[in-house]
Coordinates of C-alpha atoms (C1' of nucleotides) in Angstrom, one line a residue:
Chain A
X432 CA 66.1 84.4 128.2
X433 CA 68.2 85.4 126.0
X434 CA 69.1 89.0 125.0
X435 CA 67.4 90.5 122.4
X436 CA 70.0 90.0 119.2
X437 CA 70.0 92.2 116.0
X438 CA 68.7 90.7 112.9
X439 CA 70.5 90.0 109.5
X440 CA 69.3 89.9 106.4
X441 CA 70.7 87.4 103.6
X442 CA 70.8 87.7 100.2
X443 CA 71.6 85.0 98.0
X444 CA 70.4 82.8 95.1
X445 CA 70.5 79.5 93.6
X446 CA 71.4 78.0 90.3
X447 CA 70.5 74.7 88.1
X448 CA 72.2 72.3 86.2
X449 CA 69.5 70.4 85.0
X450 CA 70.7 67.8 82.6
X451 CA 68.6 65.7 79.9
X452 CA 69.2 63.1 77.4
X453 CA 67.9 62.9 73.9
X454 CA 68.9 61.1 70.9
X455 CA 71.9 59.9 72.6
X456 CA 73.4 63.7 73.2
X457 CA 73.5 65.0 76.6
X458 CA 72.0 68.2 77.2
X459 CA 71.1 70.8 79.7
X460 CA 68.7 73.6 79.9
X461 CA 69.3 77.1 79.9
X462 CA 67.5 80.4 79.5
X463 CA 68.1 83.6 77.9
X464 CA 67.5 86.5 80.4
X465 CA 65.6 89.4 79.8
X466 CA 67.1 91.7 82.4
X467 CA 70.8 92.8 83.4
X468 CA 73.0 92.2 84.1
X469 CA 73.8 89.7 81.3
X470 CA 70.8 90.7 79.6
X471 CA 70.2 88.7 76.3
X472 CA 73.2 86.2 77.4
X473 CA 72.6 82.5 77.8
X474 CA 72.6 81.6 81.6
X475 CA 71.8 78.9 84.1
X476 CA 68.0 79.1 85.4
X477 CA 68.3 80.6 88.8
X478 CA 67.6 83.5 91.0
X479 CA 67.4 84.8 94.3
X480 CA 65.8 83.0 97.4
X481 CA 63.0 84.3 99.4
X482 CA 63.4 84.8 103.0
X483 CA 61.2 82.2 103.7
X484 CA 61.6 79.8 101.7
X485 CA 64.4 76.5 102.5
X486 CA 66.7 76.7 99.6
X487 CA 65.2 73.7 97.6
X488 CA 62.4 75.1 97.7
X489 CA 63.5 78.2 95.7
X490 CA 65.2 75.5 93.6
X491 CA 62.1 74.2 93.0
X492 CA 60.3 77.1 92.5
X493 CA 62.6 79.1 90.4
X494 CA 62.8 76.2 88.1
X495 CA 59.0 76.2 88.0
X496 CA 58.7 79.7 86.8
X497 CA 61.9 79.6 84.6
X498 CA 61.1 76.8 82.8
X499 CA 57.5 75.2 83.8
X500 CA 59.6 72.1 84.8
X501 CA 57.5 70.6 88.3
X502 CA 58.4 68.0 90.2
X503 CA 62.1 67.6 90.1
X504 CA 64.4 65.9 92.6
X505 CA 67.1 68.6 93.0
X506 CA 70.3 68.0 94.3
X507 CA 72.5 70.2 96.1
X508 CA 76.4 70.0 94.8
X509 CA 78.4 73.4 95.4
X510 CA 78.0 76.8 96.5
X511 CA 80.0 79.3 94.4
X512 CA 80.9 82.6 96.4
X513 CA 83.6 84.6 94.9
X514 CA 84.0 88.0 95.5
X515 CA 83.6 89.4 92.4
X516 CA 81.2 86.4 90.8
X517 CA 78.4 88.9 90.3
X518 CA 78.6 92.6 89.1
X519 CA 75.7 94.0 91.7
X520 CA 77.7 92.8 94.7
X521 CA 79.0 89.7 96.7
X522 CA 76.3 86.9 96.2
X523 CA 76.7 83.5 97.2
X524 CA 74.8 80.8 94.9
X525 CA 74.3 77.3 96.1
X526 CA 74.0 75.4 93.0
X527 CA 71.7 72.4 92.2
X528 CA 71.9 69.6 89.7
X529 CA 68.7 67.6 88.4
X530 CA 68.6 64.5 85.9
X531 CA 64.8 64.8 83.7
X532 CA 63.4 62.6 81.5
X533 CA 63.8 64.9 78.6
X534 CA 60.5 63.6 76.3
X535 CA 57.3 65.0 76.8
X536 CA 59.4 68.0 78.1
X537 CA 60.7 69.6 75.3
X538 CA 58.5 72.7 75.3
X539 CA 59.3 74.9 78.0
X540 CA 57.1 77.4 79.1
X541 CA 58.9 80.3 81.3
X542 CA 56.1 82.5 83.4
X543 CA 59.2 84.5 85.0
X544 CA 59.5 88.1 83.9
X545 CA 63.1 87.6 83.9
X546 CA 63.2 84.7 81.3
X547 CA 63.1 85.6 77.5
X548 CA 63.1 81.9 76.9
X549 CA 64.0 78.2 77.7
X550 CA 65.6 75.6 76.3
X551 CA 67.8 72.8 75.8
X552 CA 71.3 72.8 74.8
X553 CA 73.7 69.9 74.2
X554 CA 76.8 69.6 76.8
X555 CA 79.1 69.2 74.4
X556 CA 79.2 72.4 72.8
X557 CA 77.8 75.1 75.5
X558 CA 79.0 78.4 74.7
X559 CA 80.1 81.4 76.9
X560 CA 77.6 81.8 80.0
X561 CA 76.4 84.2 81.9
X562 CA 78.1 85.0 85.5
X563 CA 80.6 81.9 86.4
X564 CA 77.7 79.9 85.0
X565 CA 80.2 77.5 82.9
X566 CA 82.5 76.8 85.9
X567 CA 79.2 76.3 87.7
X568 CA 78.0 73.6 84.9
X569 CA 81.8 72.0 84.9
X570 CA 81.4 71.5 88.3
X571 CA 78.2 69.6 88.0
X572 CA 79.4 67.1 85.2
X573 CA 82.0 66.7 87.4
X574 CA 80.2 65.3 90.4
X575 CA 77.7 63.6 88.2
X576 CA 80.7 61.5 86.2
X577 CA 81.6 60.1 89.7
X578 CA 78.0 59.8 91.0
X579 CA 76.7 57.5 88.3
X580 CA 79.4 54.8 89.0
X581 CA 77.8 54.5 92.1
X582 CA 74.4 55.3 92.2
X583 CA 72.0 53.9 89.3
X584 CA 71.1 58.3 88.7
X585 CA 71.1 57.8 84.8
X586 CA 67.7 56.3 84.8
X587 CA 66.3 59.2 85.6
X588 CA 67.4 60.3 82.1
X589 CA 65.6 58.3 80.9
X590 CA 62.3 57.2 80.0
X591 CA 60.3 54.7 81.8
X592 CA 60.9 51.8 79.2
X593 CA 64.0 51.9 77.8
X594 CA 66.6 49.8 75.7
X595 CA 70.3 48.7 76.5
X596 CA 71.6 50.8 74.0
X597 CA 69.8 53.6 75.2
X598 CA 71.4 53.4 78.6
X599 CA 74.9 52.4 77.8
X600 CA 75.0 55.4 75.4
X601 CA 73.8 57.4 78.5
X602 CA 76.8 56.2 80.1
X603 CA 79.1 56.8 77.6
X604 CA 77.6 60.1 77.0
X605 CA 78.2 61.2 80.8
X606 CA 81.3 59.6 81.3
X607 CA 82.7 60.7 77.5
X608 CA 83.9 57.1 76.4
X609 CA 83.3 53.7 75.4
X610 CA 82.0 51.0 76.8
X611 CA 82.0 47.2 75.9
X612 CA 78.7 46.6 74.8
X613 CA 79.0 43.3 76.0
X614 CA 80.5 43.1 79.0
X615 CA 78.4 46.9 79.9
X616 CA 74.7 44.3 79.3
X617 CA 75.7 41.5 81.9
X618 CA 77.2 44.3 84.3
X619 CA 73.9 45.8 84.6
X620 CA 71.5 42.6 83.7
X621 CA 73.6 41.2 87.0
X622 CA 73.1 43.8 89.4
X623 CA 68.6 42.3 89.3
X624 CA 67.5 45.9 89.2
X625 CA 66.3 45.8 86.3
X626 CA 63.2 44.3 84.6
X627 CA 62.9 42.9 81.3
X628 CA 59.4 43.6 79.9
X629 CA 57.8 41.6 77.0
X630 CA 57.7 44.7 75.0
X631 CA 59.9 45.2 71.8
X632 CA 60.6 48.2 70.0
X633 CA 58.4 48.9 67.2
X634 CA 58.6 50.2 63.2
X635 CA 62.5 50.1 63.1
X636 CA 64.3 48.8 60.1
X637 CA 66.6 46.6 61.9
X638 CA 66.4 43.6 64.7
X639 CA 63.6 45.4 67.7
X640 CA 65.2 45.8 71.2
X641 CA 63.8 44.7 73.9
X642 CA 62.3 47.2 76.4
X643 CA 63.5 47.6 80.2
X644 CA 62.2 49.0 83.1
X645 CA 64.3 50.2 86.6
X646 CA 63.4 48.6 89.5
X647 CA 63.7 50.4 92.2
X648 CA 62.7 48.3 94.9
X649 CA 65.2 45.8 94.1
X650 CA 67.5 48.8 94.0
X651 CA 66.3 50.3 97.0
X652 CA 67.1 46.7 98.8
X653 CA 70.4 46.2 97.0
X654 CA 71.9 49.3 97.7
X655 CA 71.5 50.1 101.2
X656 CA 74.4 49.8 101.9
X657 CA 76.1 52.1 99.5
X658 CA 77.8 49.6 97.0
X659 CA 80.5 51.2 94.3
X660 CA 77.6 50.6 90.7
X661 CA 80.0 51.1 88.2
X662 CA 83.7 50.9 88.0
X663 CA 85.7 53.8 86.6
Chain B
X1018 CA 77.3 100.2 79.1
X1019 CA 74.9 98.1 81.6
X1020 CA 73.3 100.9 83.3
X1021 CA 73.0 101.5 87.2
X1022 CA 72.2 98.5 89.3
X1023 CA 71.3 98.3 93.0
X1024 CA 74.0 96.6 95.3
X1025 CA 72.9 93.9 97.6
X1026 CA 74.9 92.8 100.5
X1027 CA 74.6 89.1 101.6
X1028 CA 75.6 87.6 105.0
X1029 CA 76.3 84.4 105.1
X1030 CA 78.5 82.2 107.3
X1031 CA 81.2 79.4 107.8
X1032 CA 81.3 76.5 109.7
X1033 CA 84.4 74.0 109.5
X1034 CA 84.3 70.4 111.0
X1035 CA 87.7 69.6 111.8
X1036 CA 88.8 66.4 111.8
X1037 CA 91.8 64.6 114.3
X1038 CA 92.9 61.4 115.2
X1039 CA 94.9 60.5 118.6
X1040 CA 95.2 56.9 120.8
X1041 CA 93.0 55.4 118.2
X1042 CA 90.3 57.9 118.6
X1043 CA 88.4 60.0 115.9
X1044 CA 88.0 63.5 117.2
X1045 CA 86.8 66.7 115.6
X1046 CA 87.4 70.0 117.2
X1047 CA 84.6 72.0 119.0
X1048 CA 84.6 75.6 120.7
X1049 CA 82.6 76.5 123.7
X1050 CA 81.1 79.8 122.5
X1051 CA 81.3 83.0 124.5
X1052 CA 78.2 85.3 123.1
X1053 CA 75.0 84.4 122.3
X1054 CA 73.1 83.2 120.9
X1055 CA 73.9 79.6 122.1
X1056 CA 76.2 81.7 124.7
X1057 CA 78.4 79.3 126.5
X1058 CA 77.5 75.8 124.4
X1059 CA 79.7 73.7 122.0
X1060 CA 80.2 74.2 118.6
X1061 CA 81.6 74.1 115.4
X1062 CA 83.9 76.9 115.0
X1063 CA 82.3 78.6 113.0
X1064 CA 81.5 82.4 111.9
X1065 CA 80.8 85.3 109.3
X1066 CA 82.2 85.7 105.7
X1067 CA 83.3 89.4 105.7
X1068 CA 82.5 91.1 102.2
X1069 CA 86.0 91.1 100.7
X1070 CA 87.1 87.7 101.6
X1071 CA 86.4 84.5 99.4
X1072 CA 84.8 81.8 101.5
X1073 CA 87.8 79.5 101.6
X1074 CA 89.9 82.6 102.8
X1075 CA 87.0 83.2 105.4
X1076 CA 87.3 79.3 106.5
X1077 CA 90.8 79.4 106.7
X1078 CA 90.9 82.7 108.9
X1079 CA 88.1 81.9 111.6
X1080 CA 89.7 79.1 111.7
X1081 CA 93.0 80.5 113.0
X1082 CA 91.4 82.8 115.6
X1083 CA 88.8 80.5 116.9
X1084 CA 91.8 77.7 117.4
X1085 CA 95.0 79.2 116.3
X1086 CA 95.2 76.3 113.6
X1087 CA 96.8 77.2 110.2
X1088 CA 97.8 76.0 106.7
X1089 CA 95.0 73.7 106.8
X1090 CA 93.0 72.6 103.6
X1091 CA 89.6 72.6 104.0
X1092 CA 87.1 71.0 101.6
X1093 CA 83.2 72.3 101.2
X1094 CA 81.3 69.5 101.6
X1095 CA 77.7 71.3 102.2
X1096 CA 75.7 74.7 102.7
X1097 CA 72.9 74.6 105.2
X1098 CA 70.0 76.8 104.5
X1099 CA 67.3 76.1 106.7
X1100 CA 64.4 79.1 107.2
X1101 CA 65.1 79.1 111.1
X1102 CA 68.6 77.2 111.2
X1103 CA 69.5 80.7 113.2
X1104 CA 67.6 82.4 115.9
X1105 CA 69.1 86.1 115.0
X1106 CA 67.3 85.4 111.1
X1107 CA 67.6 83.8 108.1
X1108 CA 71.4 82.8 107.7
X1109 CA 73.0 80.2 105.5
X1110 CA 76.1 78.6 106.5
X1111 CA 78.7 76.8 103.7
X1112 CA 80.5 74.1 105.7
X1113 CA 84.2 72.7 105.1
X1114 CA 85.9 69.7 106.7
X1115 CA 89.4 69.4 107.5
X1116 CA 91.6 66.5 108.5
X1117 CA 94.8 67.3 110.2
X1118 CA 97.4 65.6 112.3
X1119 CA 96.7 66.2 115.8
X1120 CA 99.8 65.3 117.5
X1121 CA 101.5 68.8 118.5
X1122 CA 98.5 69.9 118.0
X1123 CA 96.4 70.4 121.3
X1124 CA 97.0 73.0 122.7
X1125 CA 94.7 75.0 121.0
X1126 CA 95.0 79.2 121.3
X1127 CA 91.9 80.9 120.0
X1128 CA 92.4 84.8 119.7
X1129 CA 88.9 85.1 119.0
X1130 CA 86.6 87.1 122.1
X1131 CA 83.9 85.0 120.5
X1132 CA 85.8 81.8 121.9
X1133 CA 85.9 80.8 125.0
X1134 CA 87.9 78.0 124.8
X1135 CA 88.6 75.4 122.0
X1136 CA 89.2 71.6 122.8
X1137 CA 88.9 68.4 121.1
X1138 CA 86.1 65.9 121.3
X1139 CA 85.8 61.9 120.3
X1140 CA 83.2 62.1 117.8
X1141 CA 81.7 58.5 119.1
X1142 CA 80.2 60.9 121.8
X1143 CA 79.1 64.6 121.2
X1144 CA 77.3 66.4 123.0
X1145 CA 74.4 68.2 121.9
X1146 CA 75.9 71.2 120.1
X1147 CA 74.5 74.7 119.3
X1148 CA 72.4 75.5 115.9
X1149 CA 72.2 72.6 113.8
X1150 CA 75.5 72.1 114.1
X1151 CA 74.9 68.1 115.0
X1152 CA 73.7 67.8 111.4
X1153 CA 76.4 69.3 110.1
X1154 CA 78.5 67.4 111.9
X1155 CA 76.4 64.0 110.6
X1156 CA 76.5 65.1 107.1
X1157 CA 80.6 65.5 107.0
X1158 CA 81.0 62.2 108.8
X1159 CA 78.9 61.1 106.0
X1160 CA 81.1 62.5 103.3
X1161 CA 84.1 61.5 104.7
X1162 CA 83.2 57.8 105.0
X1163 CA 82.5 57.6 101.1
X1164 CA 85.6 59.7 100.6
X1165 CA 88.2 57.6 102.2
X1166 CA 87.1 54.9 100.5
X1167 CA 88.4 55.9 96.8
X1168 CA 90.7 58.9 98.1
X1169 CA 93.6 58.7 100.6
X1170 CA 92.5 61.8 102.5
X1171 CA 92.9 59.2 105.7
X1172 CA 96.5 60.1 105.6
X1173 CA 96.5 63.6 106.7
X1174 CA 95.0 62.8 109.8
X1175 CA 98.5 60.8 110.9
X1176 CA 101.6 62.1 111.8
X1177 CA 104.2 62.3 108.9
X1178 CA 105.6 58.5 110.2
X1179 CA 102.8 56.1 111.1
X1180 CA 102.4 52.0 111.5
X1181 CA 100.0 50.3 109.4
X1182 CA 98.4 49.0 112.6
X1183 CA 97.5 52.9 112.8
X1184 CA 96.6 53.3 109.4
X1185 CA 93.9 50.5 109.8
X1186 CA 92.7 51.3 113.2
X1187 CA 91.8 54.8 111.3
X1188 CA 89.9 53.4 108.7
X1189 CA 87.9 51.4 110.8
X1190 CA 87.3 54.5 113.3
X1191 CA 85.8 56.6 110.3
X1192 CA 84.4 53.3 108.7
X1193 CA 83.3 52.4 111.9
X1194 CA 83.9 48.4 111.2
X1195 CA 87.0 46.3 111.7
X1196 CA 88.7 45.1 108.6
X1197 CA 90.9 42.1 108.2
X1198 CA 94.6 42.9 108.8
X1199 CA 96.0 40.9 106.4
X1200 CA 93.9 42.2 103.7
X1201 CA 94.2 45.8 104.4
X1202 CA 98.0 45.3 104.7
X1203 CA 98.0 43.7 101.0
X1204 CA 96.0 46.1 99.8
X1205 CA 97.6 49.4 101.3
X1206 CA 101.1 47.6 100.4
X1207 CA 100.2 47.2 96.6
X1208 CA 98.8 50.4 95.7
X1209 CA 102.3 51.7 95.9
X1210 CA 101.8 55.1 97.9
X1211 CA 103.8 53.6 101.2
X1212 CA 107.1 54.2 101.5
X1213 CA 108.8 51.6 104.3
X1214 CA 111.1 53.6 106.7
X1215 CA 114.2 52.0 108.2
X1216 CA 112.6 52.7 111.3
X1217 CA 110.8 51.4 114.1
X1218 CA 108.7 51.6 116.9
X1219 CA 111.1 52.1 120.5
X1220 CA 110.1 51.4 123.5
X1221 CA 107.1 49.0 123.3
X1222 CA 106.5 46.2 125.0
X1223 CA 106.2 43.9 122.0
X1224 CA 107.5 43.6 118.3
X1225 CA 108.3 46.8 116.9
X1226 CA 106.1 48.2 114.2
X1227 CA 107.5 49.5 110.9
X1228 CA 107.3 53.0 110.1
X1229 CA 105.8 54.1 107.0
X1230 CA 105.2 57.5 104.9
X1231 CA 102.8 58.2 102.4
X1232 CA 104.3 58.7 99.0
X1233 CA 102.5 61.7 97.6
X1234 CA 104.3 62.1 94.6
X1235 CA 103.6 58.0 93.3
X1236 CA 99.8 58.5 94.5
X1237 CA 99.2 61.9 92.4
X1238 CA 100.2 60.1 89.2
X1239 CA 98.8 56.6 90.1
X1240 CA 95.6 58.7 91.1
X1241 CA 95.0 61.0 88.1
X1242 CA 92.0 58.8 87.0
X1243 CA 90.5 58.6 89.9
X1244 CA 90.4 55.2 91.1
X1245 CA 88.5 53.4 93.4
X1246 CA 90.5 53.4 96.5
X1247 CA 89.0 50.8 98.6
X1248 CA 85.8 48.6 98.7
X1249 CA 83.1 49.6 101.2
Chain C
dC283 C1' 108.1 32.9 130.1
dC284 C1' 104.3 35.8 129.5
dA285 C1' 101.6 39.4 127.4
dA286 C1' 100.8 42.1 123.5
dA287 C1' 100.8 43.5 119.1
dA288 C1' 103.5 42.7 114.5
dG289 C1' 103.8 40.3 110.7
dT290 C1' 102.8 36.8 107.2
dG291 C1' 100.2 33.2 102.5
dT292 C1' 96.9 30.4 100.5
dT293 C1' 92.8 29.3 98.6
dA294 C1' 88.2 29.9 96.6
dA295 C1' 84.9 32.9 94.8
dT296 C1' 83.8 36.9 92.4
dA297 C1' 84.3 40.6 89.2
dG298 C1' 86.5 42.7 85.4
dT299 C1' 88.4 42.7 80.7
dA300 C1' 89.1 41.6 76.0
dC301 C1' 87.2 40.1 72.0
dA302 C1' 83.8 38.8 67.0
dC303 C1' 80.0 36.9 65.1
dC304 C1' 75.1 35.7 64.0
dC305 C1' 70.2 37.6 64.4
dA306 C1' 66.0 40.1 63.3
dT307 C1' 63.9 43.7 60.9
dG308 C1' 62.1 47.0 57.3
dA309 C1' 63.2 49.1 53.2
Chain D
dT279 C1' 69.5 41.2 49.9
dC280 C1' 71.3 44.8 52.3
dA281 C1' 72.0 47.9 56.0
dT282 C1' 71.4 48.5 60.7
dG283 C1' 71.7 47.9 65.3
dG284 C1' 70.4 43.8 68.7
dG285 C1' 72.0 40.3 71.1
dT286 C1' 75.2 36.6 72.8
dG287 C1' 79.8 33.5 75.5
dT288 C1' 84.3 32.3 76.7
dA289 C1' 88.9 32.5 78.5
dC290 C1' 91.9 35.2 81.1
dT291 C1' 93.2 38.2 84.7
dA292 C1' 92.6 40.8 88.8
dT293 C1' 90.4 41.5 93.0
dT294 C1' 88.2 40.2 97.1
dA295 C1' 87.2 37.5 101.2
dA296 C1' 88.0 34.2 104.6
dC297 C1' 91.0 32.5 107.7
dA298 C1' 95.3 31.3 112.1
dC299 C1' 99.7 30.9 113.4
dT300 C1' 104.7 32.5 114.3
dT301 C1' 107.7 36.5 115.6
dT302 C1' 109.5 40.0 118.3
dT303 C1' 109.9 42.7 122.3
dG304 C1' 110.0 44.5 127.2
dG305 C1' 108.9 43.5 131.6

DNA sequence: CCAAAAGTGTTAATAGTACACCCATGA
DNA sequence: TCATGGGTGTACTATTAACACTTTTGG
């Protein structure tokens, strides 16, 4: 056996970037906080994890109570751990990014104490955040930009039937440029993941686009073995 | 002002994967630990942030008393949270990888009573280790394989002059697959980041292999945009 | 002269890029 | 009939993949 070891105690938290996508802007959600420090500033939803609890799991329950967002594949992309990040002490944050579809979600309903509100807020014009919440955020559009060129992430933006316009402007909106409309359609038509449906837009003043689905079983069997989606 | 807040104190820990590469081999360095828990196993080298030290700073100096390695540049590539990763309580850990050139490099000195010795170890055939330190060994292979293939991080694991027999037999060691020589050769060759040397290979049984270097300077401004570096 | 690794080119297939007009729809 | 976004093809270039023999060197 071994010798009987002193015990520790950890404290530290997480943070999300969860980002959403709405007529064609990108966005992510934030909260206002009710508490200090930062009280009344605009801040990344996240908090401090419970000793027993695995990280994601505080991820996921944080953003539960922060936001009344369930169900949400997190993804873990940094821990931040400057000295001096947080006023109350040194805290370490391991930070989380998530990609919702953003209708059907647009009211939030916070049940934390610690939230005056929720909501969404457009990439391209965040203002001043609480803690090093906006390096945190830069951070995450970082990794996302080079993730989508090889992983098919957007359609999680997304809803469940979309258009080819819808996504390339996803694209563009992520990655901050154009792309060839043309040459974007038979990039992604080629890759077979995904599925034409016989559905058209409806009530819009100008030719209807057709509606498309991902497939991710064909994606699933494509892209075993890691293949680069997108070029840069 | 904010008024009066409580201060927390977090503990939290390093582990670094260290990354060599010697007669064709892919190595990483391990310690064999001298306290427990996990008294007299391999590891990581690995140990606690102190309060006042960012977590790079804390990498990079349990780093030099565990193996008496210095000047290295290490990358975070993950933080490992698990409830019971750690017998002695909850602990996270925030792991770095490091590639460095081993040659000159062996005899490794730790200063660190925690050490009992530090050695390095082909990665085709760990050991168990201590903790969960396999996984995080597993996860940084992971990373590293996707890396090399649009960065050319393979470089700091060779010495400054190098053959491009060397160069590929790397690749394939963290890619774990042969490539075709003259392919690689084209493609290394046009990028531009190889400088030829009027040098050669002495004393080998068999046409002497050009030197080359790695042009840093051409690849930082070829690079800005982050190209894809080569094809999985 | 043998063993061992260095070094070298071509071809075919695939993927990427650039580019402009007609189509369908509702108001 | 107009405004709006949907939808389409071709030619060129670049990249990738497959593939085998000659050269140099020391022993």
């Amino acid at each position: 056996m071994e010798p009987e070891l002193p015990k520790f105690e950890s404290v530290f938290s997480i943070d999300c970037v969860i980002f959403g996508f709405e007529d064609g802007v990108l966005k992510i959600l934030l909260i206002e906080r009710n508490d200090p420090p930062f009280k009344d500033w605009w801040a990344l939803p996240g908090y401090f994890v419970d000793r027993d609890e695995s990280i994601e799991e505080a991820a996921k329950r944080i953003l539960y109570t922060f936001t009344g967002l369930r169900d949400i594949f997190l993804e873990q992309f940094y821990t931040f751990g400057d000295v001096d990040r947080h006023p109350q002490g040194r805290l370490i944050t391991v930070a989380y990014y998530a990609m919702i579809q953003l209708n059907g979600k647009k009211d939030l309903k916070p049940t934390s104490p610690f939230v005056k509100k929720a909501f969404w807020h457009p990439v391209s014009d965040l203002p001043k955040l609480a803690f090093d919440h906006t390096q945190i955020f830069e951070k995450s559009l970082q990794k996302i930009k080079r993730k989508i060129t090889y992983r098919p992430i957007a359609f999680e933006l997304l809803p469940e039937k979309f258009t080819l316009t819808q996504l390339q402007n996803l694209y563009e909106a992520i990655l901050n440029k154009k792309l060839d409309k043309r040459n974007f359609r038979k990039k992604m038509l080629n890759y077979g993941i995904l599925k034409e449906l016989d559905e058209k837009q409806q009530g819009v003043s100008y030719r209807a686009a057709t509606y498309y689905k991902f497939d991710r079983r064909k994606y699933n069997k494509l892209f075993q073995k890691e293949l680069s989606f997108i070029k840069e």
